Coordinates of C-alpha atoms and ligand atoms in Angstrom, one line a residue:
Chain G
X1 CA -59.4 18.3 9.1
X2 CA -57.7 18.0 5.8
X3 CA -53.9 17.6 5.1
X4 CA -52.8 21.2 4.5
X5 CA -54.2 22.4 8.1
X6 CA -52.8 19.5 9.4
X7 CA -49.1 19.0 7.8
X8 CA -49.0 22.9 6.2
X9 CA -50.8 25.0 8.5
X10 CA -49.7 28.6 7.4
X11 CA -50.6 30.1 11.0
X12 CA -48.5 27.8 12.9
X13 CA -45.8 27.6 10.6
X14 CA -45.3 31.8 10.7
X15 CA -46.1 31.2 14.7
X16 CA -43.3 28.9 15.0
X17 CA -41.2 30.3 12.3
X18 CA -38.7 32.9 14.7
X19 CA -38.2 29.6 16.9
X20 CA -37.3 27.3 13.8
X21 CA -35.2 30.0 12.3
X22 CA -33.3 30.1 15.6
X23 CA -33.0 26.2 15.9
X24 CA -32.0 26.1 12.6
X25 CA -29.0 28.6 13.1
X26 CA -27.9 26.7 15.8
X27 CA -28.2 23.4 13.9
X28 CA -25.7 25.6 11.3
X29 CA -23.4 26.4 13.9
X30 CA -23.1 23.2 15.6
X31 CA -22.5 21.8 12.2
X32 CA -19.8 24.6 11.3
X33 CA -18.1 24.1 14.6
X34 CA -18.0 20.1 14.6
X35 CA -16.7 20.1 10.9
X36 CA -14.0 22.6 11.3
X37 CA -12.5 20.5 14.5
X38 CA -12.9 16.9 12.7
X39 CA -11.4 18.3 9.3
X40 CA -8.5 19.7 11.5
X41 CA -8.5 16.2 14.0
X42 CA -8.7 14.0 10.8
X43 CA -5.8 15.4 9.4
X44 CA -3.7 15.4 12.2
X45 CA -5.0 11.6 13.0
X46 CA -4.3 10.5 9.3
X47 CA -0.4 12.0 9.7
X48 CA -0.1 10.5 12.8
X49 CA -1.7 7.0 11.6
X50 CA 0.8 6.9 8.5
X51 CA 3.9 8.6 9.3
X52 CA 4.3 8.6 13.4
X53 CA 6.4 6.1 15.1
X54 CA 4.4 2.6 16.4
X55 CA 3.3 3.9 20.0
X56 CA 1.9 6.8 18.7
X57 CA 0.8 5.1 15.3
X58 CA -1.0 2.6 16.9
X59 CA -3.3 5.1 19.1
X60 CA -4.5 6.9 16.3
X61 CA -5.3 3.9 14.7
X62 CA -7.0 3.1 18.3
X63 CA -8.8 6.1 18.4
X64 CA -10.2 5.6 14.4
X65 CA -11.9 2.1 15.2
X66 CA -13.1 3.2 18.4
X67 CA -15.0 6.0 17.5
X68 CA -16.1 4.4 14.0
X69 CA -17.7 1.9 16.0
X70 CA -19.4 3.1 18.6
X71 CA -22.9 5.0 18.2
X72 CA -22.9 8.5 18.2
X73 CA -26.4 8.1 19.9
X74 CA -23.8 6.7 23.0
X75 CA -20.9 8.6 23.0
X76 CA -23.5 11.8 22.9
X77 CA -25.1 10.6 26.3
X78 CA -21.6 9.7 28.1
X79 CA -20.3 12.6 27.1
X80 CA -23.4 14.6 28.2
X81 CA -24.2 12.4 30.9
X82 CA -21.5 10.6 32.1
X83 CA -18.5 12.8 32.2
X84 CA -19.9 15.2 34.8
X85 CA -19.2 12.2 37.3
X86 CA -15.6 12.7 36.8
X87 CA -16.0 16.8 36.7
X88 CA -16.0 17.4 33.2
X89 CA -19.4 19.1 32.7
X90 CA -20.0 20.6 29.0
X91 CA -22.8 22.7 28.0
X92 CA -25.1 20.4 25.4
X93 CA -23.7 22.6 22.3
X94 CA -20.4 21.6 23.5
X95 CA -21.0 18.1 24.4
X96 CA -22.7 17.6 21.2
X97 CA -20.1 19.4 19.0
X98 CA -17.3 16.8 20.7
X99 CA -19.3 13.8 20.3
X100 CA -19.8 14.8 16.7
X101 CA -16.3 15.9 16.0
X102 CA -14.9 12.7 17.7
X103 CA -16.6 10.5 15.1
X104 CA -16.3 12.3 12.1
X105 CA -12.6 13.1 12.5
X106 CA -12.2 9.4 12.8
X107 CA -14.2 9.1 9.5
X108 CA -12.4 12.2 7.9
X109 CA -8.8 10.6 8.7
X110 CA -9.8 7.4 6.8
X111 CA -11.2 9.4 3.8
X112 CA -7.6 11.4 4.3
X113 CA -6.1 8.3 4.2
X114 CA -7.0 6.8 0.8
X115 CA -6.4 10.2 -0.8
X116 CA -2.9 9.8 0.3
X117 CA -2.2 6.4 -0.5
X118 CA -3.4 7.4 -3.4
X119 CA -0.7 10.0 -4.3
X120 CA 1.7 8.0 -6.2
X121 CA 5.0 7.3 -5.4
X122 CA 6.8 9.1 -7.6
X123 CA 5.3 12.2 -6.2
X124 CA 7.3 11.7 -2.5
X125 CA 10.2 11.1 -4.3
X126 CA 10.3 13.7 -7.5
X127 CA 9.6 15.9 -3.9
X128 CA 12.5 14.4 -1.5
X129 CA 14.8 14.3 -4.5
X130 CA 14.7 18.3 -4.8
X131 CA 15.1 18.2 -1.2
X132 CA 11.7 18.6 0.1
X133 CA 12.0 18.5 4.3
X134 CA 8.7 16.1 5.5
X135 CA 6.5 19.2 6.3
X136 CA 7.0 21.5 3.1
X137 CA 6.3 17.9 1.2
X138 CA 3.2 17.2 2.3
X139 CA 1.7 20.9 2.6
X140 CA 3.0 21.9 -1.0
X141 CA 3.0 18.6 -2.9
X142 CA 0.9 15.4 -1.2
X143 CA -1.9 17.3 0.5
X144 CA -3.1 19.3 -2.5
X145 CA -3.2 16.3 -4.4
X146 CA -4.6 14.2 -1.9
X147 CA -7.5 16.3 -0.5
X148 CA -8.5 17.2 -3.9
X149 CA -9.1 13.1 -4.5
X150 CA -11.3 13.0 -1.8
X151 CA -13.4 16.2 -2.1
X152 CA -16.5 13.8 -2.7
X153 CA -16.3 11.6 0.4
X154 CA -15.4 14.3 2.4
X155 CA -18.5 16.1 1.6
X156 CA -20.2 13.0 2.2
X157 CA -19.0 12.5 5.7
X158 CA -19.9 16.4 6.2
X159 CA -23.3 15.7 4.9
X160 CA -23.5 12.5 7.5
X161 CA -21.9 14.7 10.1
X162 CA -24.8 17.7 9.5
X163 CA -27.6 15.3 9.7
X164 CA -26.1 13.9 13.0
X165 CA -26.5 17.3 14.5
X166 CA -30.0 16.7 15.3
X167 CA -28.9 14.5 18.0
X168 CA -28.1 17.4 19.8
X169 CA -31.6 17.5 20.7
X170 CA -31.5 14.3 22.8
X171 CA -29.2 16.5 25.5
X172 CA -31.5 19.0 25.5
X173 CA -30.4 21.1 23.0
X174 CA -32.2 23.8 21.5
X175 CA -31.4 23.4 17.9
X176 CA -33.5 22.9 14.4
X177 CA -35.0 19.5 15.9
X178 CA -35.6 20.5 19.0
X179 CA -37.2 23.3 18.5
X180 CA -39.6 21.9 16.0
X181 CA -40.5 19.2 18.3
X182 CA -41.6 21.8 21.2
X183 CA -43.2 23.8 18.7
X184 CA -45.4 21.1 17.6
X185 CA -46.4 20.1 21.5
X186 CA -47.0 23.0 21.8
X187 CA -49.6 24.1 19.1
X188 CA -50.8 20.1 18.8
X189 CA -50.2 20.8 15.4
X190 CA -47.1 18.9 13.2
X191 CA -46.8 21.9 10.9
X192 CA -43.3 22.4 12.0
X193 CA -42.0 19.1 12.3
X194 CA -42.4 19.4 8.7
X195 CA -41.1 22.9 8.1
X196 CA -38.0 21.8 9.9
X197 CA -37.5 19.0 7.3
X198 CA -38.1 21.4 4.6
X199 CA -35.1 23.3 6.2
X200 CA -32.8 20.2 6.7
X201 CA -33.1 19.7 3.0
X202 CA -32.0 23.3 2.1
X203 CA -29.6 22.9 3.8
X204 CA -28.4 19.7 2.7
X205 CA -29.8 19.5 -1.0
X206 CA -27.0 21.2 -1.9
X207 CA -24.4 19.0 -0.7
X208 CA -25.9 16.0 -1.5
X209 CA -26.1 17.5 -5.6
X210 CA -22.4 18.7 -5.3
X211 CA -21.2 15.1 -4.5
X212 CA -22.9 13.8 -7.2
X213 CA -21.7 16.4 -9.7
X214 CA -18.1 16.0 -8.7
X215 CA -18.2 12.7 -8.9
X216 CA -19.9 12.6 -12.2
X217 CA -16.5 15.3 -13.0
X218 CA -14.2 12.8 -11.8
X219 CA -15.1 9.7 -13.7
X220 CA -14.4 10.4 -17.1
X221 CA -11.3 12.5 -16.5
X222 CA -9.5 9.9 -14.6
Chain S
X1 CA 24.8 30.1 -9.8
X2 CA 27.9 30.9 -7.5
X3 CA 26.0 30.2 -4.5
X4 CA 26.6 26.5 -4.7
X5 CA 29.9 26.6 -6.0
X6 CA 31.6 24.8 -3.3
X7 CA 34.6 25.7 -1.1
X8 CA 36.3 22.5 -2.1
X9 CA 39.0 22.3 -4.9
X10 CA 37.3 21.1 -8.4
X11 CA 39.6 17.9 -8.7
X12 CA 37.7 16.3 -5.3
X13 CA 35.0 14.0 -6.5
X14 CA 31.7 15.2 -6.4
X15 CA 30.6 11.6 -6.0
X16 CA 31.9 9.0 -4.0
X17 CA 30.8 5.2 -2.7
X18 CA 32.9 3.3 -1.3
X19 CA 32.0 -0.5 -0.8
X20 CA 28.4 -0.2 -0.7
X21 CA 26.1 -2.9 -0.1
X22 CA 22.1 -2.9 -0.9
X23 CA 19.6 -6.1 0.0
X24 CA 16.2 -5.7 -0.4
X25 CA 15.2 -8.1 2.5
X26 CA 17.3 -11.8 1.0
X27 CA 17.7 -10.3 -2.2
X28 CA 21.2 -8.9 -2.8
X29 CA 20.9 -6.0 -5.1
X30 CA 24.7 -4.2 -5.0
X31 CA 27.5 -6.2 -4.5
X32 CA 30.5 -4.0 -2.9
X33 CA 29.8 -0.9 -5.4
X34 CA 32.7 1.2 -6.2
X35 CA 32.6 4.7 -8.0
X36 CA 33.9 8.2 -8.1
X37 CA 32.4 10.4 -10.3
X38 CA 34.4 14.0 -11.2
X39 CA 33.0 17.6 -11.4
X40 CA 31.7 17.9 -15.0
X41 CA 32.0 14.1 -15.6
X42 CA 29.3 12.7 -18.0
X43 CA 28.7 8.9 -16.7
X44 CA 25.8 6.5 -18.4
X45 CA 25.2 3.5 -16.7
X46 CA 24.6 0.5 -18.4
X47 CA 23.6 -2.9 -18.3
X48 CA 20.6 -5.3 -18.4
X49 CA 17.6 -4.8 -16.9
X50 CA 17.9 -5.8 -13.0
X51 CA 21.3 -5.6 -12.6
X52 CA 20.9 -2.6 -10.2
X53 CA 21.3 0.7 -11.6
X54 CA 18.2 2.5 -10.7
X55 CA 19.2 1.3 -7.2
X56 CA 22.5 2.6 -7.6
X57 CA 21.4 6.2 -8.1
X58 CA 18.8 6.2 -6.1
X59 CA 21.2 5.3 -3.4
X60 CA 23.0 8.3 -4.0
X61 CA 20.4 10.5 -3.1
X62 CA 19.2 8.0 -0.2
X63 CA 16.0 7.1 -2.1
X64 CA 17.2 4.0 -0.8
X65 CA 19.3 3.0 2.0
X66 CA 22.1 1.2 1.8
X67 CA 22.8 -1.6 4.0
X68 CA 26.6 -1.2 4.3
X69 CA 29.5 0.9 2.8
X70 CA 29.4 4.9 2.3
X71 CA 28.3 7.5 -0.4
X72 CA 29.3 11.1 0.0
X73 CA 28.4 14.1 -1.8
X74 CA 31.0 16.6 -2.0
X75 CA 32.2 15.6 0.6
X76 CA 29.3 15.5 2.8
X77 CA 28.2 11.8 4.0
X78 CA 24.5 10.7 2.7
X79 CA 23.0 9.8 5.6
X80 CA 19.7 10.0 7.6
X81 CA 19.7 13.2 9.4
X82 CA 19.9 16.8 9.0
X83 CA 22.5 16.9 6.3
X84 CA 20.3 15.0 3.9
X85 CA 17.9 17.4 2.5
X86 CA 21.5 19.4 1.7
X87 CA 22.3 16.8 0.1
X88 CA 19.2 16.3 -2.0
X89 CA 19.2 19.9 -2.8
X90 CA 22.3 19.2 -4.5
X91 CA 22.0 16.2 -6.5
X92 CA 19.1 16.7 -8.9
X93 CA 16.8 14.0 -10.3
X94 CA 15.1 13.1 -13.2
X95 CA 12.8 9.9 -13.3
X96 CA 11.8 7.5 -16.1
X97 CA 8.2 8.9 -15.6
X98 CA 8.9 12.7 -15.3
X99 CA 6.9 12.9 -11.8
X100 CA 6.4 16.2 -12.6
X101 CA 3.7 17.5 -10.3
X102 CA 0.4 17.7 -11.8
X103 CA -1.6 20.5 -9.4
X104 CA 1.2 22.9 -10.6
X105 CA 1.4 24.8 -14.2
X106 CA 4.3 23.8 -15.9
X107 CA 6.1 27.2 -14.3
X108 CA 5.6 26.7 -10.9
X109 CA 6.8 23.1 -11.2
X110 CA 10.3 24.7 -11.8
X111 CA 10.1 27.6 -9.7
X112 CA 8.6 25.5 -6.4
X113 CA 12.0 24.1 -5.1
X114 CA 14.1 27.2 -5.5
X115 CA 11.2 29.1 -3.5
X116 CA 10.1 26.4 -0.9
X117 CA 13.7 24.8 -0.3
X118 CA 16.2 27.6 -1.3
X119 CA 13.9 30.6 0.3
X120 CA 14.7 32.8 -3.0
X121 CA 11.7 35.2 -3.6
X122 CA 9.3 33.9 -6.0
X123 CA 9.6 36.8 -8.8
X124 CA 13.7 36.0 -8.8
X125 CA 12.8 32.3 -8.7
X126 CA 9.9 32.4 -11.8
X127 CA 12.5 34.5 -13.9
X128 CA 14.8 32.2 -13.7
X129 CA 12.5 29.4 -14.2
X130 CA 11.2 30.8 -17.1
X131 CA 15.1 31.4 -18.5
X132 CA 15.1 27.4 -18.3
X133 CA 12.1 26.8 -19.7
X134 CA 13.3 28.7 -22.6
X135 CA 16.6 26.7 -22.9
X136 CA 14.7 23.3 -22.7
X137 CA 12.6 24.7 -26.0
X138 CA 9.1 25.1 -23.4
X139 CA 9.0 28.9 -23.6
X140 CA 5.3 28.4 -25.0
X141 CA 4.3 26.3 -22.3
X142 CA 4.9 27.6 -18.9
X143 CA 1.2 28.7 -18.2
X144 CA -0.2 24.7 -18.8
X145 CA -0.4 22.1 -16.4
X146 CA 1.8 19.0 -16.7
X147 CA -1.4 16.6 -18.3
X148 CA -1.6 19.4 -21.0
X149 CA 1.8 18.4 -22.5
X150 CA 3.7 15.6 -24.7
X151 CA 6.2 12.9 -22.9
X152 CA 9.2 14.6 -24.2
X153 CA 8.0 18.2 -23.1
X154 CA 6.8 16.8 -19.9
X155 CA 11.0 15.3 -19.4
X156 CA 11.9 18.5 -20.4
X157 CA 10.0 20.3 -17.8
X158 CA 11.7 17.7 -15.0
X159 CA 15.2 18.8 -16.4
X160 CA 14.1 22.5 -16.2
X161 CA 12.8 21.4 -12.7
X162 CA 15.8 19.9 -11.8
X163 CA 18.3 22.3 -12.6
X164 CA 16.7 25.3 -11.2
X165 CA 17.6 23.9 -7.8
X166 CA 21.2 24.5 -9.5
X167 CA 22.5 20.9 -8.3
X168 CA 26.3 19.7 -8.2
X169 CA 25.5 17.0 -10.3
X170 CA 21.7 15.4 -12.1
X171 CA 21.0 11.8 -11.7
X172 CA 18.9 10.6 -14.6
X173 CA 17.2 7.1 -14.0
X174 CA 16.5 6.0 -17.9
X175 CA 14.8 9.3 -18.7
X176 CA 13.8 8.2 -22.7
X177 CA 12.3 5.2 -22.0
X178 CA 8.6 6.1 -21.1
X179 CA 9.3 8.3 -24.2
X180 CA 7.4 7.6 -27.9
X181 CA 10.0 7.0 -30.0
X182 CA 9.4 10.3 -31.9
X183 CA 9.9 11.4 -28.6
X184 CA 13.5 10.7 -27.5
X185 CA 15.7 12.5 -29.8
X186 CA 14.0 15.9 -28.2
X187 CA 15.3 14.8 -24.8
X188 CA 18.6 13.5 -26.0
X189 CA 19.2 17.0 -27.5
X190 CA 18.8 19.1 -23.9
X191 CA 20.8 16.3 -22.0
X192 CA 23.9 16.5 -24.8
X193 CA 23.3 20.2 -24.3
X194 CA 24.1 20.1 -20.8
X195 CA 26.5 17.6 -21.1
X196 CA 28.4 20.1 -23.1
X197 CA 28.1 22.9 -20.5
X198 CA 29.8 21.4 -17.7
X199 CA 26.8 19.7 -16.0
X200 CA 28.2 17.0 -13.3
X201 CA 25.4 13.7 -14.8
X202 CA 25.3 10.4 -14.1
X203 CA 22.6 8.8 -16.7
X204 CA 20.7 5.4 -16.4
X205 CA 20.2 4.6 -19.9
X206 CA 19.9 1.9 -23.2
X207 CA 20.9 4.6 -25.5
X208 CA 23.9 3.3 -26.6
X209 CA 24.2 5.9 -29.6
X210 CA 23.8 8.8 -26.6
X211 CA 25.9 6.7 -23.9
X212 CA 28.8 6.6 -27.2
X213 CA 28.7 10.3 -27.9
X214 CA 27.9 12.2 -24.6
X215 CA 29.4 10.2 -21.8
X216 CA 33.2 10.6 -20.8
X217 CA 33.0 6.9 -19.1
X218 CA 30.7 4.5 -19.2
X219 CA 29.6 1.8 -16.4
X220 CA 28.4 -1.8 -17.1
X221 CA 26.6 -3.4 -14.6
X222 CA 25.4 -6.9 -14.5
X223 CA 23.9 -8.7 -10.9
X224 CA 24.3 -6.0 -8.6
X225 CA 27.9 -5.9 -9.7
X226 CA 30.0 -2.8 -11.3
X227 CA 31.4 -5.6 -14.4
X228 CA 34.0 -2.9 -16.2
X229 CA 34.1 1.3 -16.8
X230 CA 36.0 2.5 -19.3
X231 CA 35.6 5.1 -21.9
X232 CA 32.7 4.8 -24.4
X233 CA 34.9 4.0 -27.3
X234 CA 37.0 1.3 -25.5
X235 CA 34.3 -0.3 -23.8
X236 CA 32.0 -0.7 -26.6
X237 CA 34.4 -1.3 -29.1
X238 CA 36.9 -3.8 -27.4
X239 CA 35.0 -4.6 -23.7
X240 CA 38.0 -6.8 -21.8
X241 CA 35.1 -8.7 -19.8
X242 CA 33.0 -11.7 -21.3
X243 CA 30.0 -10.6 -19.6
X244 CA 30.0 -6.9 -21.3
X245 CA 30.9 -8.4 -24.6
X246 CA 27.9 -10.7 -24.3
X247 CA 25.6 -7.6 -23.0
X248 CA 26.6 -5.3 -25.6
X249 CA 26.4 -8.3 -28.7
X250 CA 22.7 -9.1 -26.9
X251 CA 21.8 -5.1 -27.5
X252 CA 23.5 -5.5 -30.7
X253 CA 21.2 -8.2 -31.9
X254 CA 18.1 -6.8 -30.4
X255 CA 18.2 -3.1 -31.7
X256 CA 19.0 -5.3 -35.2
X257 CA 16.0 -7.3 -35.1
Ligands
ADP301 N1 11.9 -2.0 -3.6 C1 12.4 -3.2 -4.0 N2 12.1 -4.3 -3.3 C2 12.6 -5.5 -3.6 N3 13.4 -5.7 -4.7 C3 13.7 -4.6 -5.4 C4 13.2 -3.3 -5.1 N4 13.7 -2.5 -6.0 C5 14.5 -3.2 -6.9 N5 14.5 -4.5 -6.5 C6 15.2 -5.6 -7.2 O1 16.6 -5.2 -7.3 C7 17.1 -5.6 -8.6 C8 17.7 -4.4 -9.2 O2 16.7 -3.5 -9.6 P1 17.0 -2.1 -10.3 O3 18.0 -1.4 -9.6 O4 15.7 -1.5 -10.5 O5 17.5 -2.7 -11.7 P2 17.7 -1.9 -13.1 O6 17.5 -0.5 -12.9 O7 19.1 -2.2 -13.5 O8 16.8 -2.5 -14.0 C9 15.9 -6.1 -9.4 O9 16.1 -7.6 -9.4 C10 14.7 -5.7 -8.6 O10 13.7 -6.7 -8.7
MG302 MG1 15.9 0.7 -13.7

């Protein structure tokens, strides 16, 4: 038994191909779906955090520790396993899209967060001084500015948020992961195991160079 | 232009505080402020540094609260609340460091209030932005982006900026002293241009030479404190306080040496 009919074995691999394809798109969509809800949820937290009155202030603020500190790993199983004691029963894309979107969006409204602060002052005031109400400010003036600051670490916690989608598989569902995994039982072969990494790093690669190369953009600029 | 001339008769003061107070936590930084400032009255504050005037102004448009007293703009209280952006819209601002905003060309820096705050329809709005672009000497650069430009062209982008919001009256906080001094005169030249059309200003400044020529009434500050106003020529020429006498001979000295 050498290493290619072990790790590379072209039969399996086109055998298991249609069922890794199909992980994989799910692995795309759970992605797309969790980072379009924390993008939206981090903004929303990050306005809240900074310019809502205390009560409300100080939840978001609750609600960024919280779910920066706890492990995805748990949230994923009480949210899979435990809230169907109190009737909230999710399907596992669902359950792991919320676990996923719960964290990141905490993560997302601290990146958010330093891209404001970041904005100087001068900015809210040249604003306010042409008479600027809150809303128009921040859409036309502190946002663009802000969010384009923090393109890098965004990506990065989109790139951390992607890779956590193959937790998914731990509730059972049928994505990039989980799909490899069955595969391989299945054949007694780990061919796919490691064609599903190959298709993890397509997928990611990319990301992973654009950080760097906007970063690299950044430095000498600023 | 008509659409903010105001109902009100043109001898009502465009500015007004009355008694107003300012502490920044112990620190008291106006001390029972008194000033009315006329439609098409060219003030420059002076005084030395500290003694309150970029508070002053920037009280007017309630980028600071005051702690006691009152400050209306024609007529209408500044105050937080729905009247304030009206406010703001009327009293235009230019800042020591331009703040001109750096995602925008130059063109859409001028045109973005008019659209965003005024609802006029952005091809009316960039025509008459580029009208002032023109009159500020920028007609070259409407297409760059503020970092592209000098400090003087960048201040006289925020004047464009400013008055295409067509204000009542344009605060400037000190608006040539970021400036290379190459720099200055440039500026100088659109605010005395102004100046002579009728624009309402109020200017924050150590240009004595400018403060002498342009303004119909100067203001010396000192300690949070309005010291003595008078006309340029009596106030620097023969100033009846000890404290103004002592400012102005200081300045004297130090542009000397
Ligand atoms: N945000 C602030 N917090 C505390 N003190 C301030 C603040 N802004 C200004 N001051 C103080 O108020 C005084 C007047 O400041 P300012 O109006 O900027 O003076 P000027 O423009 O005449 O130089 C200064 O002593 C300054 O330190
Ligand atoms: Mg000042």
């Amino acid at each position: 038994m050498d290493l290619l009919t072990t790790f590379f074995n072209i039969d399996v691999l086109l055998q298991a191909a249609p069922l890794l394809l199909k992980g994989f798109w799910l692995t795309i969509q759970l992605g797309a779906v969790s980072l379009l809800i924390s993008l939206v949820l981090g903004l929303l937290l990050v306005l809240v955090r900074l310019y809502s009155p205390a009560p409300l202030r100080w939840l978001a603020v609750a609600y960024i520790d919280v779910f920066r500190a706890v492990p995805l790993l748990v949230l994923l199983i009480l949210v899979y396993y435990a809230l169907p004691f109190v009737g909230i029963r999710l399907s596992s894309f669902w359950a792991a899209a919320a676990a996923l979107s719960a964290v990141a969006s905490a993560y997302m409204a601290e990146t958010f967060r330093a891209g404001i602060e970041a904005v100087p002052k001068g900015q809210f005031e040249a604003a306010q001084s042409l008479g600027f109400g809150w809303t128009r400010m921040m859409s036309d003036i502190i946002l663009p500015q802000a969010m384009r600051m923090v393109v890098p670490p965004t990506t990065g916690v989109s790139i951390g948020l992607i890779k956590d989608t193959a937790l998914g598989s731990v509730v059972a569902m049928p994505d990039l992961l989980k799909q490899a995994t069955q595969t391989q039982a299945f054949y007694a072969n780990p061919s796919p195991l490691v064609g599903a990494a190959l298709l993890y790093l397509i997928l990611l690669l990319p990301l992973v160079r654009l950080v760097s190369v906007l970063e690299a953009r950044k430095k000498p600029s600023r | 232009m008509s659409q903010n001339t105001p109902a009100s008769s043109g001898t009502k003061p465009i500015i007004t505080m009355r008694n107003v107070e300012k502490h920044y936590g112990k620190f008291h930084a106006l001390r029972d402020v008194n000033l009315e400032v006329r439609r098409g009255e060219v003030i420059a504050i002076i005084g030395p540094s500290g003694s309150g005037k970029s508070t002053l102004i920037r009280c007017i448009n309630r980028l600071e609260a005051i702690s006691s007293g009152e400050i209306a703009v024609d007529g209408v209280k500044v105050e937080e609340g729905k009247n304030l952006a009206l406010v703001r819209a009327e009293v235009g601002m230019v800042f020591q460091q331009f703040n001109l905003f750096p995602h925008m060309t130059v063109l859409r820096n001028v045109a973005i209030a008019p659209i965003r705050v005024r609802g006029i329809a952005k091809a009316e709005a960039e025509a008459r932005a580029r009208q002032l672009l023109e009159r500020v000497g920028l007609a070259d650069h409407m297409d760059k982006h503020p970092d592209q430009l000098s400090g003087g062209q960048q201040q006289r982008v925020a004047i464009a900026r400013a008055l295409a919001m067509e204000p009542a009256v344009l605060l400037f906080d000190e608006p040539t002293s970021a400036l290379d001094p190459e720099m200055v005169g440039e500026v100088l030249d659109v605010m005395q241009s102004l100046a002579k059309t009728g624009v309402t200003m109020v200017v924050v400044t150590h240009e004595m030479g400018f403060a002498r020529r342009v303004a119909d009434r100067v203001v010396f500050m000192e300690d949070g404190q309005i010291i003595e106003q008078n006309t340029p020529d009596v106030l620097f020429d023969t100033p009846s306080t000890a404290r103004a006498k002592a400012f102005l001979s200081s300045i004297m000295h130090g542009a000397a040496g």
